[in-house]
Coordinates of C-alpha atoms and ligand atoms in Angstrom, one line a residue:
X1 CA -31.9 -9.0 130.0
X2 CA -33.5 -9.4 126.6
X3 CA -31.8 -10.5 123.3
X4 CA -31.0 -7.4 121.3
X5 CA -31.4 -7.2 117.6
X6 CA -28.3 -7.4 115.5
X7 CA -26.5 -4.1 115.3
X8 CA -27.9 -3.0 118.7
X9 CA -24.9 -3.8 121.0
X10 CA -23.4 -1.4 123.4
X11 CA -20.5 -0.8 120.9
X12 CA -23.1 0.0 118.2
X13 CA -24.7 2.5 120.7
X14 CA -21.3 4.1 121.4
X15 CA -20.8 4.4 117.6
X16 CA -24.2 6.1 117.1
X17 CA -23.5 8.6 119.9
X18 CA -20.2 9.5 118.2
X19 CA -21.8 9.8 114.8
X20 CA -22.8 13.5 115.3
X21 CA -26.5 12.6 114.8
X22 CA -29.0 14.8 116.6
X23 CA -30.3 12.3 119.2
X24 CA -32.4 14.7 121.2
X25 CA -34.2 16.4 118.3
X26 CA -33.2 19.7 119.8
X27 CA -30.2 20.4 117.6
X28 CA -27.8 20.6 120.5
X29 CA -29.9 23.1 122.5
X30 CA -30.4 22.3 126.2
X31 CA -33.8 23.3 127.7
X32 CA -35.5 23.6 131.1
X33 CA -38.1 20.9 131.4
X34 CA -41.3 21.3 133.5
X35 CA -43.0 18.3 135.1
X36 CA -45.9 19.0 132.7
X37 CA -43.7 18.9 129.7
X38 CA -41.9 15.8 130.8
X39 CA -45.2 13.9 131.3
X40 CA -46.1 14.6 127.6
X41 CA -43.1 12.6 126.4
X42 CA -44.4 9.2 127.5
X43 CA -44.5 7.1 124.3
X44 CA -41.9 4.8 122.7
X45 CA -41.4 7.1 119.8
X46 CA -41.2 10.1 122.0
X47 CA -39.9 9.1 125.4
X48 CA -38.2 11.4 128.0
X49 CA -37.0 10.2 131.4
X50 CA -35.6 12.3 134.3
X51 CA -32.6 10.9 136.3
X52 CA -31.3 13.0 139.2
X53 CA -32.7 16.2 137.8
X54 CA -31.5 15.7 134.3
X55 CA -33.9 14.8 131.4
X56 CA -32.9 12.5 128.6
X57 CA -34.6 11.6 125.4
X58 CA -34.3 7.8 125.5
X59 CA -36.2 7.0 122.3
X60 CA -33.0 6.5 120.2
X61 CA -31.7 4.2 123.0
X62 CA -34.8 2.0 123.2
X63 CA -33.5 -0.8 121.0
X64 CA -30.1 -0.8 122.7
X65 CA -31.3 -1.1 126.2
X66 CA -30.1 -4.5 127.6
X67 CA -33.1 -4.8 129.9
X68 CA -35.6 -4.2 127.0
X69 CA -37.9 -1.5 125.8
X70 CA -40.7 -2.3 128.3
X71 CA -38.4 -1.8 131.3
X72 CA -37.4 1.6 130.0
X73 CA -41.0 2.5 129.3
X74 CA -41.8 2.0 133.0
X75 CA -40.2 5.4 133.6
X76 CA -41.5 7.1 130.4
X77 CA -42.4 10.8 131.1
X78 CA -41.5 10.6 134.8
X79 CA -38.7 10.8 137.2
X80 CA -37.0 7.4 136.9
X81 CA -34.3 7.9 139.5
X82 CA -35.6 5.4 142.0
X83 CA -36.3 2.8 139.4
X84 CA -32.8 3.3 137.9
X85 CA -31.2 3.0 141.3
X86 CA -33.0 -0.2 142.1
X87 CA -31.9 -1.9 138.8
X88 CA -28.5 -0.5 137.9
X89 CA -27.2 2.2 140.0
X90 CA -23.7 1.4 138.8
X91 CA -24.4 2.0 135.1
X92 CA -22.8 5.3 134.1
X93 CA -25.8 6.9 132.4
X94 CA -24.2 10.4 132.3
X95 CA -21.6 9.1 129.9
X96 CA -23.8 6.6 128.1
X97 CA -26.7 9.0 127.5
X98 CA -24.8 12.3 127.2
X99 CA -25.9 12.8 123.6
X100 CA -29.5 12.3 124.7
X101 CA -29.5 15.1 127.2
X102 CA -32.5 17.3 126.8
X103 CA -31.8 19.6 129.8
X104 CA -32.5 20.1 133.5
X105 CA -35.8 19.8 135.3
X106 CA -37.1 23.2 136.1
X107 CA -37.2 24.0 139.9
X108 CA -40.7 24.9 141.0
X109 CA -40.6 28.7 140.9
X110 CA -42.4 29.7 144.1
X111 CA -41.8 26.9 146.5
X112 CA -38.0 26.8 146.3
X113 CA -37.1 30.4 147.4
X114 CA -39.8 30.2 150.1
X115 CA -38.3 26.9 151.4
X116 CA -34.8 28.3 151.4
X117 CA -35.9 31.4 153.1
X118 CA -37.7 29.5 155.8
X119 CA -34.6 27.3 156.3
X120 CA -32.4 30.3 156.7
X121 CA -34.8 31.8 159.3
X122 CA -34.7 28.6 161.3
X123 CA -30.9 28.6 161.3
X124 CA -30.9 32.2 162.3
X125 CA -33.3 31.6 165.2
X126 CA -31.4 28.5 166.3
X127 CA -28.4 30.6 166.9
X128 CA -30.3 33.1 169.1
X129 CA -32.3 30.7 171.4
X130 CA -31.5 29.1 174.7
X131 CA -30.5 25.4 174.6
X132 CA -33.6 24.1 176.3
X133 CA -35.9 25.5 173.5
X134 CA -33.8 24.0 170.7
X135 CA -35.9 20.8 170.4
X136 CA -39.0 22.8 169.4
X137 CA -37.0 24.6 166.7
X138 CA -35.4 21.4 165.5
X139 CA -38.9 20.2 164.8
X140 CA -39.5 23.2 162.5
X141 CA -36.1 22.5 160.9
X142 CA -37.2 18.9 160.1
X143 CA -40.5 20.1 158.6
X144 CA -38.6 22.7 156.6
X145 CA -36.1 20.2 155.2
X146 CA -39.0 17.8 154.3
X147 CA -40.6 20.7 152.5
X148 CA -37.4 21.4 150.6
X149 CA -37.3 17.8 149.6
X150 CA -40.8 17.8 148.2
X151 CA -40.0 20.8 146.0
X152 CA -36.8 19.0 144.9
X153 CA -34.3 21.6 146.3
X154 CA -31.4 19.6 147.6
X155 CA -30.2 21.3 150.7
X156 CA -28.5 18.5 152.5
X157 CA -28.3 14.7 152.1
X158 CA -30.7 12.6 154.2
X159 CA -28.4 12.1 157.2
X160 CA -29.4 9.6 159.8
X161 CA -28.5 10.5 163.3
X162 CA -26.3 7.9 165.0
X163 CA -23.6 8.1 167.5
X164 CA -20.7 7.9 165.2
X165 CA -18.0 10.6 165.0
X166 CA -14.3 11.1 164.3
X167 CA -11.5 12.9 165.9
X168 CA -7.8 13.4 165.0
X169 CA -4.5 14.1 166.6
X170 CA -0.9 14.4 165.6
X171 CA 2.7 13.8 166.6
X172 CA 5.8 15.2 164.9
X173 CA 5.6 12.5 162.3
X174 CA 2.1 11.0 162.3
X175 CA -1.5 12.1 161.9
X176 CA -4.1 9.7 163.3
X177 CA -7.8 9.9 162.5
X178 CA -9.9 8.0 165.0
X179 CA -13.5 7.0 164.1
X180 CA -15.7 5.8 166.9
X181 CA -18.4 3.6 165.4
X182 CA -19.5 1.7 168.5
X183 CA -20.2 -1.2 166.2
X184 CA -19.1 -4.3 168.1
X185 CA -18.1 -6.6 165.2
X186 CA -16.1 -3.9 163.3
X187 CA -13.5 -5.6 161.0
X188 CA -11.1 -4.9 158.2
X189 CA -13.7 -5.7 155.5
X190 CA -15.8 -2.8 156.7
X191 CA -13.1 -0.2 156.5
X192 CA -12.1 1.2 153.1
X193 CA -9.4 3.8 153.0
X194 CA -7.9 5.7 150.0
X195 CA -5.2 8.2 150.5
X196 CA -3.7 9.5 147.3
X197 CA -2.3 13.0 146.4
X198 CA -3.2 14.7 149.7
X199 CA -6.8 13.4 149.4
X200 CA -8.0 11.1 152.2
X201 CA -11.2 9.1 151.9
X202 CA -12.2 6.7 154.7
X203 CA -15.5 4.9 154.5
X204 CA -16.9 2.7 157.2
X205 CA -19.6 0.3 156.2
X206 CA -22.3 -0.2 158.8
X207 CA -25.0 -2.6 157.5
X208 CA -26.8 -0.7 154.7
X209 CA -25.3 2.7 155.7
X210 CA -21.9 4.1 155.5
X211 CA -19.9 6.8 157.4
X212 CA -17.5 8.9 155.4
X213 CA -14.4 11.0 156.4
X214 CA -13.2 12.8 153.2
X215 CA -10.8 15.7 153.2
X216 CA -8.1 17.4 151.2
X217 CA -5.4 17.1 153.7
X218 CA -3.6 20.2 155.1
X219 CA -0.2 18.8 154.1
X220 CA 1.4 16.0 152.1
X221 CA 1.6 12.5 153.6
X222 CA 3.5 9.4 152.5
X223 CA 1.8 6.6 150.7
X224 CA 2.0 4.3 153.7
X225 CA -1.4 4.2 155.4
X226 CA -2.0 2.0 158.4
X227 CA -5.5 0.9 159.6
X228 CA -6.0 -0.3 163.2
X229 CA -9.3 -1.7 164.3
X230 CA -10.3 -2.3 167.9
X231 CA -13.0 -4.8 166.9
X232 CA -14.8 -5.1 170.3
X233 CA -15.4 -1.4 170.8
X234 CA -15.7 -0.5 167.1
X235 CA -12.8 2.0 167.1
X236 CA -11.0 2.6 163.8
X237 CA -7.7 4.4 163.5
X238 CA -6.3 5.6 160.2
X239 CA -2.6 6.5 160.6
X240 CA -0.9 8.7 158.1
X241 CA 2.8 9.5 158.0
X242 CA 3.6 13.2 157.5
X243 CA 6.0 13.9 154.6
X244 CA 7.4 16.9 156.5
X245 CA 7.6 17.1 160.3
X246 CA 5.5 20.3 160.6
X247 CA 2.6 21.1 162.8
X248 CA -0.8 20.8 161.1
X249 CA -3.3 23.6 162.0
X250 CA -6.2 21.5 160.7
X251 CA -6.8 18.0 159.2
X252 CA -7.8 19.6 155.9
X253 CA -10.6 20.9 153.8
X254 CA -13.8 18.8 154.1
X255 CA -15.5 17.5 150.9
X256 CA -19.3 17.7 150.5
X257 CA -19.8 14.2 151.8
X258 CA -17.4 14.5 154.7
X259 CA -18.6 13.4 158.1
X260 CA -21.9 12.0 156.8
X261 CA -23.7 8.8 157.7
X262 CA -26.1 7.9 154.9
X263 CA -27.5 4.9 153.0
X264 CA -24.9 3.2 151.0
X265 CA -27.1 3.3 147.9
X266 CA -27.1 7.1 148.2
X267 CA -23.4 7.3 147.9
X268 CA -21.9 7.3 144.5
X269 CA -19.6 4.4 143.7
X270 CA -15.9 5.3 144.4
X271 CA -13.2 4.0 142.1
X272 CA -9.4 3.9 142.4
X273 CA -6.9 3.2 139.7
X274 CA -5.3 -0.3 139.9
X275 CA -2.4 -1.7 137.9
X276 CA -2.6 -5.0 136.0
X277 CA 0.3 -7.0 137.3
X278 CA -0.4 -10.4 135.7
X279 CA -2.7 -12.3 133.4
X280 CA -2.7 -16.1 133.4
X281 CA -4.7 -18.6 131.4
X282 CA -7.3 -20.7 133.3
X283 CA -9.0 -22.3 130.3
X284 CA -9.1 -21.6 126.5
X285 CA -11.2 -18.5 127.1
X286 CA -10.9 -17.6 130.7
X287 CA -8.1 -15.7 132.4
X288 CA -7.0 -14.9 136.0
X289 CA -6.3 -11.1 136.1
X290 CA -4.2 -9.9 139.1
X291 CA -4.7 -6.2 139.9
X292 CA -2.5 -4.3 142.4
X293 CA -4.3 -1.8 144.6
X294 CA -2.6 1.6 145.0
X295 CA -0.3 1.9 148.0
X296 CA -2.5 4.3 150.0
X297 CA -5.6 2.0 149.6
X298 CA -6.9 -0.3 152.3
X299 CA -9.7 -2.5 150.7
X300 CA -10.7 -6.1 151.3
X301 CA -13.5 -7.5 149.2
X302 CA -15.8 -9.6 151.4
X303 CA -16.8 -13.1 150.6
X304 CA -19.8 -13.1 148.2
X305 CA -19.4 -9.5 147.0
X306 CA -18.4 -8.1 143.7
X307 CA -16.7 -5.0 142.4
X308 CA -17.2 -2.9 139.3
X309 CA -14.5 -2.4 136.8
X310 CA -14.5 0.8 134.7
X311 CA -12.8 1.4 131.4
X312 CA -13.1 4.1 128.8
X313 CA -14.0 2.4 125.6
X314 CA -14.2 4.5 122.4
X315 CA -14.5 7.6 124.6
X316 CA -17.4 6.3 126.7
X317 CA -17.1 5.1 130.3
X318 CA -18.2 1.4 130.5
X319 CA -18.8 -0.4 133.8
X320 CA -19.2 -4.1 134.4
X321 CA -19.4 -6.2 137.6
X322 CA -16.9 -8.9 138.5
X323 CA -16.5 -11.1 141.6
X324 CA -13.0 -11.3 143.0
X325 CA -11.6 -14.8 143.6
X326 CA -8.4 -16.1 145.4
X327 CA -5.2 -16.9 143.5
X328 CA -6.0 -20.6 144.2
X329 CA -8.2 -22.9 146.3
X330 CA -7.4 -23.7 150.0
X331 CA -5.3 -26.8 149.3
X332 CA -2.4 -26.4 151.7
X333 CA -3.6 -26.7 155.3
X334 CA -0.1 -26.3 156.8
X335 CA 0.1 -22.7 155.9
X336 CA -2.8 -20.5 156.9
X337 CA -4.2 -18.9 153.7
X338 CA -2.5 -15.5 153.2
X339 CA -4.6 -13.0 151.3
X340 CA -2.6 -9.9 151.5
X341 CA -5.2 -7.3 150.7
X342 CA -2.9 -5.7 148.2
X343 CA -4.0 -7.6 145.2
X344 CA -7.4 -8.4 143.7
X345 CA -7.7 -11.5 141.6
X346 CA -10.4 -11.8 139.0
X347 CA -11.3 -14.8 136.9
X348 CA -12.8 -13.5 133.7
X349 CA -14.2 -15.1 130.6
X350 CA -13.2 -13.3 127.4
X351 CA -16.2 -13.3 124.9
X352 CA -15.2 -13.0 121.3
X353 CA -17.8 -10.2 120.7
X354 CA -17.7 -8.9 124.3
X355 CA -17.2 -5.2 124.5
X356 CA -15.7 -5.0 128.0
X357 CA -13.8 -8.3 128.1
X358 CA -12.2 -7.7 124.7
X359 CA -10.9 -4.3 125.9
X360 CA -9.8 -6.0 129.2
X361 CA -7.9 -8.7 127.2
X362 CA -6.1 -6.0 125.3
X363 CA -4.7 -4.4 128.5
X364 CA -0.9 -4.8 128.8
X365 CA 0.9 -5.6 132.1
X366 CA 1.4 -2.3 133.8
X367 CA -1.8 -0.7 132.4
X368 CA -4.4 0.7 134.8
X369 CA -8.1 0.1 135.3
X370 CA -10.6 1.6 137.7
X371 CA -11.9 -0.7 140.5
X372 CA -14.9 0.3 142.7
X373 CA -15.8 -0.4 146.3
X374 CA -17.4 -3.8 146.9
X375 CA -21.1 -4.4 146.8
X376 CA -23.4 -7.3 147.3
X377 CA -26.0 -8.6 149.8
X378 CA -24.5 -12.0 150.8
X379 CA -23.9 -12.4 154.5
X380 CA -21.3 -14.8 155.9
X381 CA -23.6 -15.5 158.8
X382 CA -25.8 -17.4 156.4
X383 CA -23.0 -20.0 156.2
X384 CA -22.0 -19.9 159.8
X385 CA -25.3 -21.3 160.9
X386 CA -25.6 -24.1 158.3
X387 CA -24.7 -27.8 158.5
X388 CA -24.9 -28.5 154.7
X389 CA -23.7 -26.1 152.0
X390 CA -24.6 -26.7 148.4
X391 CA -23.1 -24.5 145.7
X392 CA -24.7 -24.5 142.2
X393 CA -22.5 -22.8 139.6
X394 CA -22.9 -22.3 135.9
X395 CA -19.7 -21.2 134.0
X396 CA -18.1 -18.2 135.5
X397 CA -20.9 -18.2 138.1
X398 CA -18.2 -20.3 139.9
X399 CA -16.4 -17.0 140.9
X400 CA -18.4 -16.2 144.1
X401 CA -18.1 -19.9 145.1
X402 CA -14.3 -19.6 145.3
X403 CA -14.1 -17.4 148.4
X404 CA -17.2 -19.0 149.8
X405 CA -15.5 -22.5 149.6
X406 CA -12.4 -21.1 151.3
X407 CA -14.4 -19.5 154.0
X408 CA -16.6 -22.6 154.6
X409 CA -13.8 -25.1 154.7
X410 CA -11.3 -23.1 156.7
X411 CA -13.5 -21.1 159.1
X412 CA -16.9 -22.8 159.6
X413 CA -16.7 -25.7 162.0
X414 CA -20.4 -26.6 162.1
X415 CA -20.5 -27.5 158.4
X416 CA -20.8 -31.2 157.8
X417 CA -21.0 -31.3 154.0
X418 CA -20.0 -28.9 151.3
X419 CA -21.0 -29.8 147.7
X420 CA -20.3 -28.0 144.5
X421 CA -22.4 -28.9 141.5
X422 CA -20.7 -27.3 138.6
X423 CA -22.5 -26.9 135.2
X424 CA -20.4 -26.2 132.1
X425 CA -20.8 -26.7 128.4
X426 CA -17.7 -28.9 127.8
X427 CA -14.9 -30.4 129.7
X428 CA -12.5 -27.7 128.4
X429 CA -14.7 -25.1 130.0
X430 CA -14.4 -26.4 133.6
X431 CA -12.6 -23.8 135.7
X432 CA -9.9 -25.1 138.2
X433 CA -11.0 -28.7 137.7
X434 CA -7.7 -30.0 138.9
X435 CA -7.7 -27.9 142.1
X436 CA -11.3 -28.9 142.8
X437 CA -10.6 -32.6 142.5
X438 CA -7.6 -32.3 144.7
X439 CA -9.6 -30.3 147.3
X440 CA -12.2 -33.1 147.3
X441 CA -9.5 -35.6 148.0
X442 CA -8.0 -33.6 150.8
X443 CA -11.1 -32.6 152.7
X444 CA -13.7 -35.3 153.2
X445 CA -16.5 -32.8 153.8
X446 CA -16.1 -31.5 150.2
X447 CA -17.5 -33.1 147.1
X448 CA -17.6 -31.8 143.5
X449 CA -19.8 -32.9 140.7
X450 CA -19.4 -31.7 137.1
X451 CA -22.4 -31.6 134.7
X452 CA -21.9 -30.9 131.0
X453 CA -24.5 -29.5 128.7
X454 CA -22.5 -30.1 125.5
X455 CA -20.3 -33.1 126.3
X456 CA -18.3 -35.1 123.8
X457 CA -19.2 -38.8 123.5
X458 CA -16.3 -39.8 125.8
X459 CA -17.8 -38.0 128.8
X460 CA -18.9 -40.5 131.3
X461 CA -20.1 -38.1 133.9
X462 CA -23.5 -36.5 134.3
X463 CA -24.9 -34.4 131.5
X464 CA -27.7 -31.9 130.9
X465 CA -28.8 -28.5 132.1
X466 CA -30.2 -27.6 135.5
X467 CA -33.5 -29.4 136.0
X468 CA -35.9 -30.4 138.8
X469 CA -34.9 -34.1 138.5
X470 CA -31.1 -33.3 138.6
X471 CA -31.6 -31.2 141.7
X472 CA -33.8 -33.6 143.5
X473 CA -31.2 -36.3 142.9
X474 CA -28.1 -34.2 143.8
X475 CA -29.2 -31.7 146.5
X476 CA -29.8 -33.5 149.8
X477 CA -29.7 -32.7 153.5
X478 CA -27.1 -34.8 155.3
X479 CA -29.7 -35.5 158.0
X480 CA -33.5 -35.2 157.8
X481 CA -33.7 -31.9 159.5
X482 CA -30.2 -30.4 159.0
X483 CA -29.9 -26.7 158.2
X484 CA -29.0 -26.3 154.6
X485 CA -27.8 -23.3 152.5
X486 CA -27.9 -23.5 148.7
X487 CA -26.1 -20.8 146.8
X488 CA -26.6 -20.4 143.1
X489 CA -24.8 -18.3 140.4
X490 CA -24.6 -18.4 136.6
X491 CA -26.3 -17.1 133.5
X492 CA -29.6 -15.4 134.4
X493 CA -31.9 -18.2 133.1
X494 CA -29.8 -20.8 135.0
X495 CA -30.2 -18.9 138.3
X496 CA -33.9 -18.1 137.8
X497 CA -34.8 -21.7 136.8
X498 CA -32.6 -23.1 139.6
X499 CA -34.3 -21.0 142.3
X500 CA -37.7 -22.0 141.0
X501 CA -36.9 -25.7 141.0
X502 CA -35.4 -25.5 144.5
X503 CA -38.6 -23.8 145.8
X504 CA -40.7 -26.5 144.0
X505 CA -38.6 -29.1 145.8
X506 CA -39.6 -27.5 149.2
X507 CA -36.5 -25.4 150.0
X508 CA -37.5 -22.1 151.7
X509 CA -36.4 -18.6 150.6
X510 CA -34.0 -18.4 153.6
X511 CA -32.3 -21.6 152.5
X512 CA -31.5 -20.2 149.0
X513 CA -29.1 -17.4 148.1
X514 CA -28.9 -16.3 144.5
X515 CA -26.0 -14.2 143.4
X516 CA -27.2 -11.5 141.0
X517 CA -26.1 -7.9 140.0
Ligands
FAD601 P1 -21.1 -7.9 126.2 O1 -20.6 -6.9 125.2 O2 -22.1 -7.5 127.2 O3 -21.7 -9.1 125.3 C1 -21.3 -9.4 124.0 C2 -21.5 -10.8 123.6 O4 -20.8 -11.6 124.4 C3 -22.9 -11.3 123.7 O5 -23.8 -11.0 122.6 C4 -22.7 -12.7 123.8 O6 -22.5 -13.3 122.6 C5 -21.5 -12.8 124.7 N1 -21.8 -12.9 126.1 C6 -21.7 -11.8 127.0 N2 -22.1 -12.2 128.2 C7 -22.5 -13.5 128.0 C8 -23.1 -14.4 128.9 N3 -23.2 -14.2 130.2 N4 -23.4 -15.7 128.5 C9 -23.2 -16.0 127.2 N5 -22.7 -15.1 126.3 C10 -22.4 -13.9 126.7 N6 -18.0 -12.5 134.4 C11 -16.8 -13.1 134.6 O7 -16.2 -13.5 133.6 N7 -16.2 -13.2 135.8 C12 -16.8 -12.7 137.0 O8 -16.2 -12.8 138.0 C13 -18.1 -12.1 136.8 N8 -18.7 -11.6 137.9 C14 -20.0 -11.0 137.7 C15 -20.7 -10.5 138.8 C16 -21.9 -10.0 138.7 C17 -22.7 -9.5 139.9 C18 -22.5 -10.0 137.4 C19 -23.9 -9.4 137.2 C20 -21.8 -10.4 136.3 C21 -20.6 -10.9 136.4 N9 -19.8 -11.3 135.3 C22 -18.6 -12.0 135.5 C23 -20.3 -11.0 133.9 C24 -19.7 -9.7 133.5 O9 -20.2 -8.6 134.3 C25 -20.0 -9.3 132.0 O10 -21.3 -9.4 131.8 C26 -19.2 -10.2 131.0 O11 -17.8 -10.1 131.3 C27 -19.5 -9.9 129.6 O12 -19.2 -8.5 129.3 P2 -18.8 -8.0 127.8 O13 -19.0 -6.5 127.9 O14 -17.5 -8.5 127.4 O15 -19.9 -8.7 126.9
NAD602 P1 -21.9 -20.6 129.8 O1 -22.7 -20.1 128.6 O2 -20.6 -21.2 129.6 O3 -22.9 -21.7 130.5 C1 -22.5 -22.5 131.6 C2 -23.6 -23.4 131.9 O4 -24.7 -22.7 132.4 C3 -24.1 -24.3 130.8 O5 -23.4 -25.4 130.5 C4 -25.5 -24.6 131.2 O6 -25.5 -25.7 132.1 C5 -25.9 -23.4 132.0 N1 -26.7 -22.5 131.2 C6 -26.3 -21.6 130.3 N2 -27.4 -21.0 129.7 C7 -28.5 -21.6 130.3 C8 -29.9 -21.3 130.1 N3 -30.3 -20.5 129.2 N4 -30.7 -22.0 130.8 C9 -30.3 -22.9 131.7 N5 -29.0 -23.2 131.9 C10 -28.1 -22.5 131.2 O7 -21.8 -19.5 131.0 P2 -20.8 -18.3 131.0 O8 -20.6 -17.8 129.6 O9 -19.6 -18.7 131.8 O10 -21.7 -17.3 131.8 C11 -21.7 -17.2 133.2 C12 -22.7 -16.2 133.7 O11 -22.7 -16.1 135.1 C13 -22.7 -14.9 133.0 O12 -24.0 -14.6 132.6 C14 -22.3 -13.9 134.2 O13 -23.0 -12.7 134.1 C15 -22.9 -14.7 135.4 N6 -22.1 -14.4 136.6 C16 -22.9 -13.8 137.6 C17 -22.2 -13.5 138.8 C18 -23.0 -12.8 139.9 O14 -22.6 -12.6 141.0 N7 -24.2 -12.5 139.7 C19 -20.9 -13.8 139.0 C20 -20.2 -14.4 137.9 C21 -20.8 -14.7 136.7

C-alpha cells in the first residue's frame, strides 16, 4: 500500500467513472486487441493491461491504485492475470475498471480452429477404439489440451485427477448427495453448502484444491439442509428435504463448474446474502456486527481465516476482507463454547473517511450484505505442536487472535504459555480489555500486555511502538528450547517491521505467522 494523493481515494475513482468522461480514449468503442498492439501500450501515460482475456486502459487509474503506480506498471502492455491473482484475486476489477475496458484479446487466428479440430478428432477416436488402447489416445488428448492452452482457447479448466466423486439417492421425502473424498481428517470447516432457490452448491476444501457439486435441482427443496460428515473415511452427505413427495428423474442440471476438482485460486469467490441482525459498540469507533447466514447455508469460518464482504457503493461493487471473531472470549469454562455456525461476528473499526466502513455503518438491522467463502493460509496444526504461543496485535489486528486464543486455550493441551501483546494508540482504543483481563485471571497460562503509542500522562503501563528492544524484552520461550509460535497482525508497517525484528532476534520463518490479505 502507498499513500495516495488527496482526491485519489476509491470514492474519487468511483466518481470519475460515473462522470461520463472517456477513460479509454476510444469514445466508447470496444476493439479486438492483438498481442502486438497490447505490447505497444506499456508506458505510464499509455498503459494497457490484459486480465482474463479483457484489455483495460489503466492510465487514468494509475494515481488511484492503492498499491502504487510501480506495481501496476509491472503488468504494462502484457497479460497481468497471474500477477493480479497473486496480489488481489478478490478485487472486483470488472466492476472497478468497467469504464476502462478497451476490448477483448484477439484469439490467434490459425492455431485456435486447428486445436479445436484436433480436439474433436481425438474425442471422436476415443469413442471408436477398444479400451486397452485408450491410454495412447489419452496422451494425444493431453497434448492437444496443452496446445489449446498455449493459444489461449479455454476448452476446459485444469482438472486434477483424484479419486473423488459423488453419488445421490432419494427417498419419498429426502434427496441425499454423497461425496466420497477419501480425506481422513474431513471436518465441518471443509464443507461449504449453499442451497437457495433450487440451486445447490457444495464445495469441499481439500488443501489448496476444492471439489464442487453445483446443480440447478430438478425440483424444489425446503430451506433445511443437513450436512453429515464421516470424518474417518472422508464421506460427506448433504441431505435435502423435498418440498413435494415426487420421484426425481435426475439430481438437476449441472453448472459449468459441477463435478470439478481444481485449485482454489482458480475458482471465483462465491458470495451469499447475509442479514445484519445486530450491531453493538465495542469502543468509540469499533463495532461488533452480527450477520445471519441464509437458512440453506452451511459455513464455518476456520480459525485464522477471513471472509470478504461485498457492497454496492455508488453503483460499484466494493469488496474488503474482514476476520470473523467470536461473540465473546472463552471465559466460562463450565459451558463448552457454542458457536452455532448460523451467525458470523465481525469486529470492525469505522473510519471517518473510510469508503467501506462508512457504508457498513449505515446498514440498518435487517439489511443484507454479501459474504464470501473463507480464505487464508493459517493452519491450526501450527499451534497444536507449540509449547509457547505469542500473539502480537496492532488495533483491529486483534481480530484473528480472538478465535486463535479460544482454540489455544480450549483445545491445545501442550501449550504452556499464551501471551497477547496488544498495541493500541490510546486506552480508549483497546478492544475487549475487560474480557482479556478477566481471561488472564481465569487461566494462568494466559497473559496480556497492553502497549500504547499515544498514551495520556496517567498511563502507567508500557508505551511505544513495536521495536526490537520491546520484543526482546517481552517475547520469550518458557524453556530454553521450547517450541514457540509467534503470530502477528496489524497495520502493514507494524506487521512488516515486527516480522523483521523477530527474525533479527533469531526466530525462524516457521516460528512466525503473519496475517496478511
Ligand atoms: P478506506 O476507504 O480504504 O480508507 C479511507 C481512510 O480511512 C484512509 O485514508 C485512512 O484515513 C483511514 N484508514 C483506512 N484503513 C486504515 C488503516 N488500516 N489504518 C489507519 N487508517 C486507515 N478491519 C477491521 O476493522 N476488522 C477486521 O476484522 C479486519 N480484517 C481484515 C482482514 C484482512 C486479511 C485485511 C487485509 C484487512 C482487514 N481489515 C479489518 C481492514 C479492512 O479490510 C479495511 O481495510 C478497513 O475496514 C478500511 O476500509 P475502508 O474502505 O472503510 O477504508
Ligand atoms: P491503529 O492505527 O489504531 O494502530 C494500532 C497500533 O498499531 C498503534 O498504536 C501502533 O502501535 C501500531 N502502528 C500503527 N501504525 C504503525 C506504523 N506505521 N508502524 C509501526 N506500528 C504502527 O490500527 P487500526 O486502525 O486498528 O488498523 C489495524 C490494521 O490491521 C488495519 O490496517 C487492518 O487492515 C489490519 N488488519 C489486518 C488483518 C489481517 O488478517 N491481515 C486483520 C485485521 C486487521
